Amino acid sequence: MAITATQNDGVSLNADKFSYDLVETDIEIITSGRRRIPAHSGILASGSPVLTNIIEKPRKIHSRSSKRVIKILGVPCDAVSVFVRFLYSPSLTEKEMEKYGIHLLALSHVYMVTQLKQRCTKGVGERVTAENVVDILQLARLCDAPDLCLKCMRFIHYKFKTVEQTEGWKFLQEHDPFLELDILQFIDEAESRKKRRRRHRREQNLYMQLSEAMECIEHICTEGCTLVGPSSNLDDKSTSQVKTGPCSAFSTCYGLQLLIRHFAVCKKRVDGKGCVRCKRMIQLLRLHSSICDQSESCRVPLCRQYKSRGEKDKKMVEDTKWKVLVRRVASAKAMSSLSQSKKKKSEVLLKEEAEDFIRIRNKLR
């Protein structure tokens, strides 16, 4: 990229290679190692608003040199050279990022070079290890890099036992207890969220299983399955007749059929002694009656009875937990039926496309 003179600031970038012979440099950048890096004020000002303010300030001349001097200290000389070169041509090699990424992140924050800061945030984040994560986290907080902070926090959370053994963590415990507290709070909140998600997934799985059980009960009592067929009375022994072949949810359906057959012949239930399996069946029937919106035509046994009994029983109506269970199972059932209808539609479309393809292929022959 060549540098040519302009009326505004004396330089412009318009080719592929730098040529410092065309326009004389008017800035000298001094590094910690007393290295002097010549530069052009127009280039520096266009890349950094902080450098713009420094350049525009009136200067005191202490030496014979007419060039303005800007000191960039506290970082390696080569890192400053890479930083200045980035202002001329926004490119970084992997080697430079590996070696000077942390220093360039600090420089990009101090001098407000947004493009360099974004690259350094990403590049340094890709090079986080157990040994340097604490140092990078501290720098990210100072440089206002929330994405990098979050990445470091998550890294410490996932590999806390390893990080805890490093010198950086021990130094943090001695010199920055507030940051240590923030990290421990982050880990505690992350674990709490994980537990809540696991509990939510378990609950959703339970609701989906209950929803599937409700569909299987309706299927058994209206269409029949391998062991149990439609019946208006569960005490009728005709429920043991084989009706149709296995359904799509046969594992759930088969368990319900065994439960129904037991419920139909259980002597403990008849004698009033109580039976765990019968109580489970009664709860499923009660849940079905709470969800069912076609109780008049429903063929599931005891549906109408439980519906009318529930309207009269105030305790059942006011049972908040039961209401929540009914609402969530009904929601799971609705979602399940919606996904099934979408699946059927996609299968129909695929079948039609396959038939069209075969028809076209036959015509071309």
GROMACS .gro file of C-alpha atoms in nm:
model
  365
    1MET     CA    1   0.000   0.000   0.000
    2ALA     CA    2   0.172   0.321  -0.112
    3ILE     CA    3   0.147   0.649   0.074
    4THR     CA    4   0.092   0.960  -0.139
    5ALA     CA    5   0.053   1.325  -0.046
    6THR     CA    6  -0.292   1.484  -0.002
    7GLN     CA    7  -0.413   1.833   0.083
    8ASN     CA    8  -0.578   1.730   0.410
    9ASP     CA    9  -0.328   1.534   0.616
   10GLY     CA   10  -0.040   1.474   0.379
   11VAL     CA   11  -0.093   1.100   0.325
   12SER     CA   12  -0.337   0.859   0.171
   13LEU     CA   13  -0.334   0.479   0.132
   14ASN     CA   14  -0.396   0.352  -0.218
   15ALA     CA   15  -0.170   0.058  -0.319
   16ASP     CA   16  -0.038  -0.274  -0.193
   17LYS     CA   17   0.291  -0.184  -0.035
   18PHE     CA   18   0.410   0.078   0.207
   19SER     CA   19   0.659   0.329   0.078
   20TYR     CA   20   0.793   0.563   0.343
   21ASP     CA   21   1.011   0.746   0.091
   22LEU     CA   22   0.722   0.939  -0.068
   23VAL     CA   23   0.609   1.127   0.243
   24GLU     CA   24   0.831   1.209   0.536
   25THR     CA   25   0.719   1.079   0.875
   26ASP     CA   26   0.622   1.345   1.129
   27ILE     CA   27   0.573   1.126   1.440
   28GLU     CA   28   0.810   0.917   1.646
   29ILE     CA   29   0.673   0.652   1.878
   30ILE     CA   30   0.903   0.562   2.165
   31THR     CA   31   0.869   0.219   2.326
   32SER     CA   32   0.983   0.082   2.660
   33GLY     CA   33   1.312  -0.036   2.508
   34ARG     CA   34   1.384   0.315   2.374
   35ARG     CA   35   1.306   0.199   2.023
   36ARG     CA   36   1.191   0.479   1.794
   37ILE     CA   37   0.920   0.391   1.542
   38PRO     CA   38   0.859   0.654   1.270
   39ALA     CA   39   0.497   0.706   1.168
   40HIS     CA   40   0.261   0.946   0.995
   41SER     CA   41   0.020   1.152   1.203
   42GLY     CA   42  -0.259   1.119   0.947
   43ILE     CA   43  -0.250   0.740   0.961
   44LEU     CA   44  -0.240   0.726   1.341
   45ALA     CA   45  -0.520   0.982   1.374
   46SER     CA   46  -0.744   0.795   1.131
   47GLY     CA   47  -0.704   0.470   1.325
   48SER     CA   48  -0.735   0.590   1.685
   49PRO     CA   49  -0.938   0.877   1.837
   50VAL     CA   50  -0.706   0.877   2.138
   51LEU     CA   51  -0.402   0.928   1.919
   52THR     CA   52  -0.598   1.200   1.737
   53ASN     CA   53  -0.637   1.392   2.063
   54ILE     CA   54  -0.268   1.347   2.145
   55ILE     CA   55  -0.159   1.467   1.802
   56GLU     CA   56  -0.392   1.770   1.807
   57LYS     CA   57  -0.265   1.891   2.145
   58PRO     CA   58  -0.014   2.176   2.128
   59ARG     CA   59   0.333   2.043   2.200
   60LYS     CA   60   0.634   2.182   2.377
   61ILE     CA   61   0.953   2.156   2.178
   62HIS     CA   62   1.235   2.030   2.403
   63SER     CA   63   1.469   1.915   2.133
   64ARG     CA   64   1.596   2.014   1.792
   65SER     CA   65   1.376   1.748   1.625
   66SER     CA   66   1.063   1.882   1.458
   67LYS     CA   67   0.884   1.551   1.497
   68ARG     CA   68   0.622   1.496   1.765
   69VAL     CA   69   0.704   1.219   2.012
   70ILE     CA   70   0.442   0.977   2.146
   71LYS     CA   71   0.542   0.733   2.418
   72ILE     CA   72   0.379   0.389   2.430
   73LEU     CA   73   0.528   0.216   2.732
   74GLY     CA   74   0.457  -0.091   2.941
   75VAL     CA   75   0.443  -0.343   2.657
   76PRO     CA   76   0.713  -0.515   2.448
   77CYS     CA   77   0.868  -0.312   2.167
   78ASP     CA   78   0.764  -0.566   1.905
   79ALA     CA   79   0.404  -0.551   2.028
   80VAL     CA   80   0.406  -0.173   1.971
   81SER     CA   81   0.548  -0.228   1.622
   82VAL     CA   82   0.267  -0.473   1.543
   83PHE     CA   83   0.014  -0.226   1.683
   84VAL     CA   84   0.142   0.060   1.465
   85ARG     CA   85   0.154  -0.164   1.159
   86PHE     CA   86  -0.210  -0.263   1.222
   87LEU     CA   87  -0.307   0.105   1.206
   88TYR     CA   88  -0.154   0.116   0.859
   89SER     CA   89  -0.282  -0.221   0.740
   90PRO     CA   90  -0.546  -0.404   0.953
   91SER     CA   91  -0.397  -0.753   0.946
   92LEU     CA   92  -0.248  -0.987   1.206
   93THR     CA   93  -0.075  -1.320   1.167
   94GLU     CA   94  -0.146  -1.618   1.391
   95LYS     CA   95   0.210  -1.598   1.521
   96GLU     CA   96   0.169  -1.233   1.620
   97MET     CA   97  -0.162  -1.309   1.790
   98GLU     CA   98  -0.004  -1.599   1.975
   99LYS     CA   99   0.289  -1.389   2.094
  100TYR     CA  100   0.138  -1.044   2.150
  101GLY     CA  101  -0.239  -1.100   2.170
  102ILE     CA  102  -0.267  -0.993   2.536
  103HIS     CA  103  -0.054  -0.680   2.482
  104LEU     CA  104  -0.244  -0.587   2.167
  105LEU     CA  105  -0.573  -0.624   2.353
  106ALA     CA  106  -0.452  -0.376   2.615
  107LEU     CA  107  -0.327  -0.133   2.349
  108SER     CA  108  -0.647  -0.159   2.145
  109HIS     CA  109  -0.852  -0.076   2.455
  110VAL     CA  110  -0.635   0.215   2.566
  111TYR     CA  111  -0.619   0.372   2.218
  112MET     CA  112  -0.977   0.273   2.123
  113VAL     CA  113  -0.896   0.073   1.811
  114THR     CA  114  -1.224  -0.119   1.784
  115GLN     CA  115  -1.133  -0.351   1.497
  116LEU     CA  116  -0.811  -0.464   1.666
  117LYS     CA  117  -0.991  -0.510   1.998
  118GLN     CA  118  -1.249  -0.738   1.838
  119ARG     CA  119  -0.979  -0.951   1.677
  120CYS     CA  120  -0.777  -0.970   1.997
  121THR     CA  121  -1.084  -1.060   2.204
  122LYS     CA  122  -1.155  -1.350   1.971
  123GLY     CA  123  -0.790  -1.453   1.930
  124VAL     CA  124  -0.704  -1.441   2.299
  125GLY     CA  125  -1.028  -1.625   2.381
  126GLU     CA  126  -0.921  -1.911   2.154
  127ARG     CA  127  -0.593  -1.942   2.344
  128VAL     CA  128  -0.726  -1.961   2.699
  129THR     CA  129  -0.564  -2.233   2.910
  130ALA     CA  130  -0.579  -2.333   3.275
  131GLU     CA  131  -0.247  -2.157   3.336
  132ASN     CA  132  -0.337  -1.819   3.185
  133VAL     CA  133  -0.715  -1.800   3.233
  134VAL     CA  134  -0.694  -1.597   3.556
  135ASP     CA  135  -0.457  -1.342   3.400
  136ILE     CA  136  -0.674  -1.313   3.088
  137LEU     CA  137  -0.987  -1.272   3.302
  138GLN     CA  138  -0.830  -0.987   3.497
  139LEU     CA  139  -0.718  -0.818   3.174
  140ALA     CA  140  -1.060  -0.868   3.013
  141ARG     CA  141  -1.227  -0.695   3.309
  142LEU     CA  142  -0.985  -0.402   3.285
  143CYS     CA  143  -1.028  -0.379   2.907
  144ASP     CA  144  -1.408  -0.395   2.916
  145ALA     CA  145  -1.430  -0.716   2.712
  146PRO     CA  146  -1.747  -0.889   2.840
  147ASP     CA  147  -1.737  -1.171   2.583
  148LEU     CA  148  -1.386  -1.265   2.687
  149CYS     CA  149  -1.482  -1.236   3.057
  150LEU     CA  150  -1.772  -1.475   3.006
  151LYS     CA  151  -1.554  -1.722   2.818
  152CYS     CA  152  -1.295  -1.717   3.098
  153MET     CA  153  -1.564  -1.760   3.364
  154ARG     CA  154  -1.709  -2.060   3.181
  155PHE     CA  155  -1.362  -2.209   3.137
  156ILE     CA  156  -1.293  -2.177   3.510
  157HIS     CA  157  -1.633  -2.330   3.585
  158TYR     CA  158  -1.573  -2.634   3.363
  159LYS     CA  159  -1.212  -2.688   3.476
  160PHE     CA  160  -1.218  -2.546   3.826
  161LYS     CA  161  -1.020  -2.829   3.987
  162THR     CA  162  -0.736  -2.777   3.741
  163VAL     CA  163  -0.742  -2.396   3.761
  164GLU     CA  164  -0.750  -2.413   4.141
  165GLN     CA  165  -0.403  -2.568   4.140
  166THR     CA  166  -0.239  -2.297   3.928
  167GLU     CA  167  -0.021  -2.013   4.052
  168GLY     CA  168  -0.257  -1.760   3.898
  169TRP     CA  169  -0.547  -1.877   4.117
  170LYS     CA  170  -0.329  -1.873   4.431
  171PHE     CA  171  -0.218  -1.520   4.347
  172LEU     CA  172  -0.582  -1.422   4.292
  173GLN     CA  173  -0.681  -1.557   4.633
  174GLU     CA  174  -0.414  -1.348   4.802
  175HIS     CA  175  -0.450  -1.022   4.610
  176ASP     CA  176  -0.802  -1.002   4.463
  177PRO     CA  177  -1.057  -1.172   4.692
  178PHE     CA  178  -1.345  -0.979   4.533
  179LEU     CA  179  -1.276  -1.131   4.192
  180GLU     CA  180  -1.248  -1.473   4.355
  181LEU     CA  181  -1.590  -1.416   4.512
  182ASP     CA  182  -1.737  -1.315   4.174
  183ILE     CA  183  -1.599  -1.634   4.017
  184LEU     CA  184  -1.737  -1.856   4.295
  185GLN     CA  185  -2.077  -1.686   4.269
  186PHE     CA  186  -2.075  -1.740   3.892
  187ILE     CA  187  -1.997  -2.110   3.942
  188ASP     CA  188  -2.271  -2.144   4.204
  189GLU     CA  189  -2.529  -1.975   3.978
  190ALA     CA  190  -2.421  -2.191   3.683
  191GLU     CA  191  -2.464  -2.508   3.889
  192SER     CA  192  -2.805  -2.388   4.008
  193ARG     CA  193  -2.913  -2.323   3.647
  194LYS     CA  194  -2.790  -2.667   3.547
  195LYS     CA  195  -2.993  -2.829   3.826
  196ARG     CA  196  -3.302  -2.631   3.726
  197ARG     CA  197  -3.261  -2.735   3.363
  198ARG     CA  198  -3.224  -3.100   3.463
  199ARG     CA  199  -3.531  -3.081   3.684
  200HIS     CA  200  -3.724  -2.908   3.406
  201ARG     CA  201  -3.623  -3.178   3.157
  202ARG     CA  202  -3.730  -3.452   3.399
  203GLU     CA  203  -4.064  -3.280   3.452
  204GLN     CA  204  -4.115  -3.236   3.078
  205ASN     CA  205  -4.034  -3.602   3.020
  206LEU     CA  206  -4.287  -3.697   3.289
  207TYR     CA  207  -4.555  -3.476   3.132
  208MET     CA  208  -4.483  -3.623   2.789
  209GLN     CA  209  -4.510  -3.976   2.930
  210LEU     CA  210  -4.842  -3.890   3.097
  211SER     CA  211  -4.960  -3.730   2.773
  212GLU     CA  212  -4.868  -4.047   2.584
  213ALA     CA  213  -5.049  -4.252   2.849
  214MET     CA  214  -5.364  -4.041   2.800
  215GLU     CA  215  -5.350  -4.100   2.424
  216CYS     CA  216  -5.297  -4.473   2.481
  217ILE     CA  217  -5.598  -4.493   2.714
  218GLU     CA  218  -5.817  -4.327   2.450
  219HIS     CA  219  -5.669  -4.554   2.183
  220ILE     CA  220  -5.732  -4.869   2.390
  221CYS     CA  221  -6.088  -4.774   2.479
  222THR     CA  222  -6.189  -4.662   2.130
  223GLU     CA  223  -5.991  -4.880   1.889
  224GLY     CA  224  -5.849  -5.153   2.107
  225CYS     CA  225  -5.496  -5.294   2.111
  226THR     CA  226  -5.331  -5.635   2.146
  227LEU     CA  227  -5.476  -5.734   2.484
  228VAL     CA  228  -5.761  -5.494   2.562
  229GLY     CA  229  -6.047  -5.375   2.344
  230PRO     CA  230  -6.319  -5.109   2.372
  231SER     CA  231  -6.547  -5.147   2.671
  232SER     CA  232  -6.781  -4.921   2.858
  233ASN     CA  233  -6.717  -5.101   3.186
  234LEU     CA  234  -6.375  -5.203   3.313
  235ASP     CA  235  -6.529  -5.485   3.517
  236ASP     CA  236  -6.638  -5.649   3.194
  237LYS     CA  237  -6.408  -5.945   3.124
  238SER     CA  238  -6.438  -5.887   2.750
  239THR     CA  239  -6.145  -5.645   2.790
  240SER     CA  240  -5.908  -5.940   2.761
  241GLN     CA  241  -6.001  -5.997   2.397
  242VAL     CA  242  -5.737  -5.934   2.134
  243LYS     CA  243  -5.848  -5.653   1.902
  244THR     CA  244  -5.569  -5.520   1.679
  245GLY     CA  245  -5.195  -5.541   1.623
  246PRO     CA  246  -4.933  -5.343   1.816
  247CYS     CA  247  -4.964  -4.963   1.798
  248SER     CA  248  -4.687  -4.705   1.751
  249ALA     CA  249  -4.653  -4.649   2.130
  250PHE     CA  250  -4.670  -5.016   2.215
  251SER     CA  251  -4.435  -5.007   2.517
  252THR     CA  252  -4.658  -4.757   2.697
  253CYS     CA  253  -4.976  -4.910   2.562
  254TYR     CA  254  -4.882  -5.262   2.668
  255GLY     CA  255  -4.811  -5.150   3.026
  256LEU     CA  256  -5.148  -4.976   3.040
  257GLN     CA  257  -5.324  -5.283   2.907
  258LEU     CA  258  -5.174  -5.495   3.183
  259LEU     CA  259  -5.278  -5.231   3.435
  260ILE     CA  260  -5.635  -5.226   3.295
  261ARG     CA  261  -5.661  -5.605   3.305
  262HIS     CA  262  -5.542  -5.604   3.665
  263PHE     CA  263  -5.787  -5.326   3.752
  264ALA     CA  264  -6.074  -5.527   3.604
  265VAL     CA  265  -6.013  -5.837   3.818
  266CYS     CA  266  -5.840  -5.705   4.130
  267LYS     CA  267  -6.004  -5.843   4.444
  268LYS     CA  268  -5.837  -5.594   4.677
  269ARG     CA  269  -6.009  -5.307   4.497
  270VAL     CA  270  -6.345  -5.484   4.515
  271ASP     CA  271  -6.301  -5.569   4.883
  272GLY     CA  272  -6.200  -5.210   4.961
  273LYS     CA  273  -5.858  -5.311   5.099
  274GLY     CA  274  -5.674  -5.089   4.855
  275CYS     CA  275  -5.422  -5.172   4.583
  276VAL     CA  276  -5.126  -4.962   4.466
  277ARG     CA  277  -5.170  -5.057   4.100
  278CYS     CA  278  -5.543  -4.985   4.113
  279LYS     CA  279  -5.480  -4.646   4.274
  280ARG     CA  280  -5.241  -4.568   3.990
  281MET     CA  281  -5.506  -4.662   3.737
  282ILE     CA  282  -5.766  -4.449   3.913
  283GLN     CA  283  -5.527  -4.150   3.905
  284LEU     CA  284  -5.475  -4.197   3.530
  285LEU     CA  285  -5.851  -4.216   3.472
  286ARG     CA  286  -5.907  -3.908   3.684
  287LEU     CA  287  -5.634  -3.723   3.492
  288HIS     CA  288  -5.797  -3.823   3.164
  289SER     CA  289  -6.135  -3.694   3.281
  290SER     CA  290  -5.975  -3.360   3.377
  291ILE     CA  291  -5.823  -3.323   3.029
  292CYS     CA  292  -6.104  -3.472   2.821
  293ASP     CA  293  -6.327  -3.218   2.647
  294GLN     CA  294  -6.568  -3.476   2.500
  295SER     CA  295  -6.693  -3.644   2.814
  296GLU     CA  296  -7.042  -3.705   2.669
  297SER     CA  297  -6.910  -3.914   2.380
  298CYS     CA  298  -6.590  -4.038   2.545
  299ARG     CA  299  -6.560  -4.416   2.565
  300VAL     CA  300  -6.297  -4.416   2.842
  301PRO     CA  301  -6.459  -4.577   3.151
  302LEU     CA  302  -6.548  -4.352   3.448
  303CYS     CA  303  -6.475  -4.034   3.246
  304ARG     CA  304  -6.820  -3.883   3.293
  305GLN     CA  305  -6.836  -3.997   3.657
  306TYR     CA  306  -6.506  -3.830   3.748
  307LYS     CA  307  -6.601  -3.519   3.552
  308SER     CA  308  -6.928  -3.477   3.744
  309ARG     CA  309  -6.765  -3.570   4.073
  310GLY     CA  310  -6.488  -3.315   4.016
  311GLU     CA  311  -6.743  -3.038   3.962
  312LYS     CA  312  -6.907  -3.120   4.293
  313ASP     CA  313  -6.591  -3.183   4.497
  314LYS     CA  314  -6.456  -2.841   4.601
  315LYS     CA  315  -6.130  -2.989   4.730
  316MET     CA  316  -6.057  -3.137   4.388
  317VAL     CA  317  -6.138  -2.806   4.218
  318GLU     CA  318  -5.919  -2.606   4.456
  319ASP     CA  319  -5.624  -2.848   4.441
  320THR     CA  320  -5.356  -2.621   4.294
  321LYS     CA  321  -5.101  -2.896   4.231
  322TRP     CA  322  -5.359  -3.102   4.047
  323LYS     CA  323  -5.453  -2.801   3.833
  324VAL     CA  324  -5.088  -2.746   3.742
  325LEU     CA  325  -5.046  -3.112   3.653
  326VAL     CA  326  -5.358  -3.112   3.435
  327ARG     CA  327  -5.255  -2.792   3.258
  328ARG     CA  328  -4.902  -2.912   3.183
  329VAL     CA  329  -5.010  -3.257   3.067
  330ALA     CA  330  -5.271  -3.094   2.842
  331SER     CA  331  -5.001  -2.862   2.705
  332ALA     CA  332  -4.766  -3.157   2.645
  333LYS     CA  333  -5.048  -3.342   2.470
  334ALA     CA  334  -5.119  -3.044   2.245
  335MET     CA  335  -4.750  -3.010   2.157
  336SER     CA  336  -4.724  -3.381   2.088
  337SER     CA  337  -5.027  -3.379   1.857
  338LEU     CA  338  -4.892  -3.070   1.679
  339SER     CA  339  -4.552  -3.231   1.619
  340GLN     CA  340  -4.721  -3.551   1.501
  341SER     CA  341  -4.939  -3.359   1.254
  342LYS     CA  342  -4.631  -3.177   1.120
  343LYS     CA  343  -4.450  -3.508   1.089
  344LYS     CA  344  -4.742  -3.661   0.901
  345LYS     CA  345  -4.759  -3.362   0.667
  346SER     CA  346  -4.387  -3.385   0.594
  347GLU     CA  347  -4.420  -3.758   0.530
  348VAL     CA  348  -4.710  -3.697   0.291
  349LEU     CA  349  -4.513  -3.427   0.108
  350LEU     CA  350  -4.209  -3.652   0.079
  351LYS     CA  351  -4.427  -3.934  -0.051
  352GLU     CA  352  -4.588  -3.705  -0.309
  353GLU     CA  353  -4.248  -3.574  -0.420
  354ALA     CA  354  -4.119  -3.931  -0.455
  355GLU     CA  355  -4.424  -4.027  -0.661
  356ASP     CA  356  -4.381  -3.719  -0.885
  357PHE     CA  357  -4.015  -3.804  -0.934
  358ILE     CA  358  -4.097  -4.163  -1.028
  359ARG     CA  359  -4.371  -4.043  -1.266
  360ILE     CA  360  -4.135  -3.797  -1.439
  361ARG     CA  361  -3.860  -4.055  -1.461
  362ASN     CA  362  -4.099  -4.306  -1.621
  363LYS     CA  363  -4.209  -4.046  -1.877
  364LEU     CA  364  -3.847  -3.970  -1.973
  365ARG     CA  365  -3.775  -4.336  -2.043
   0.00000   0.00000   0.00000
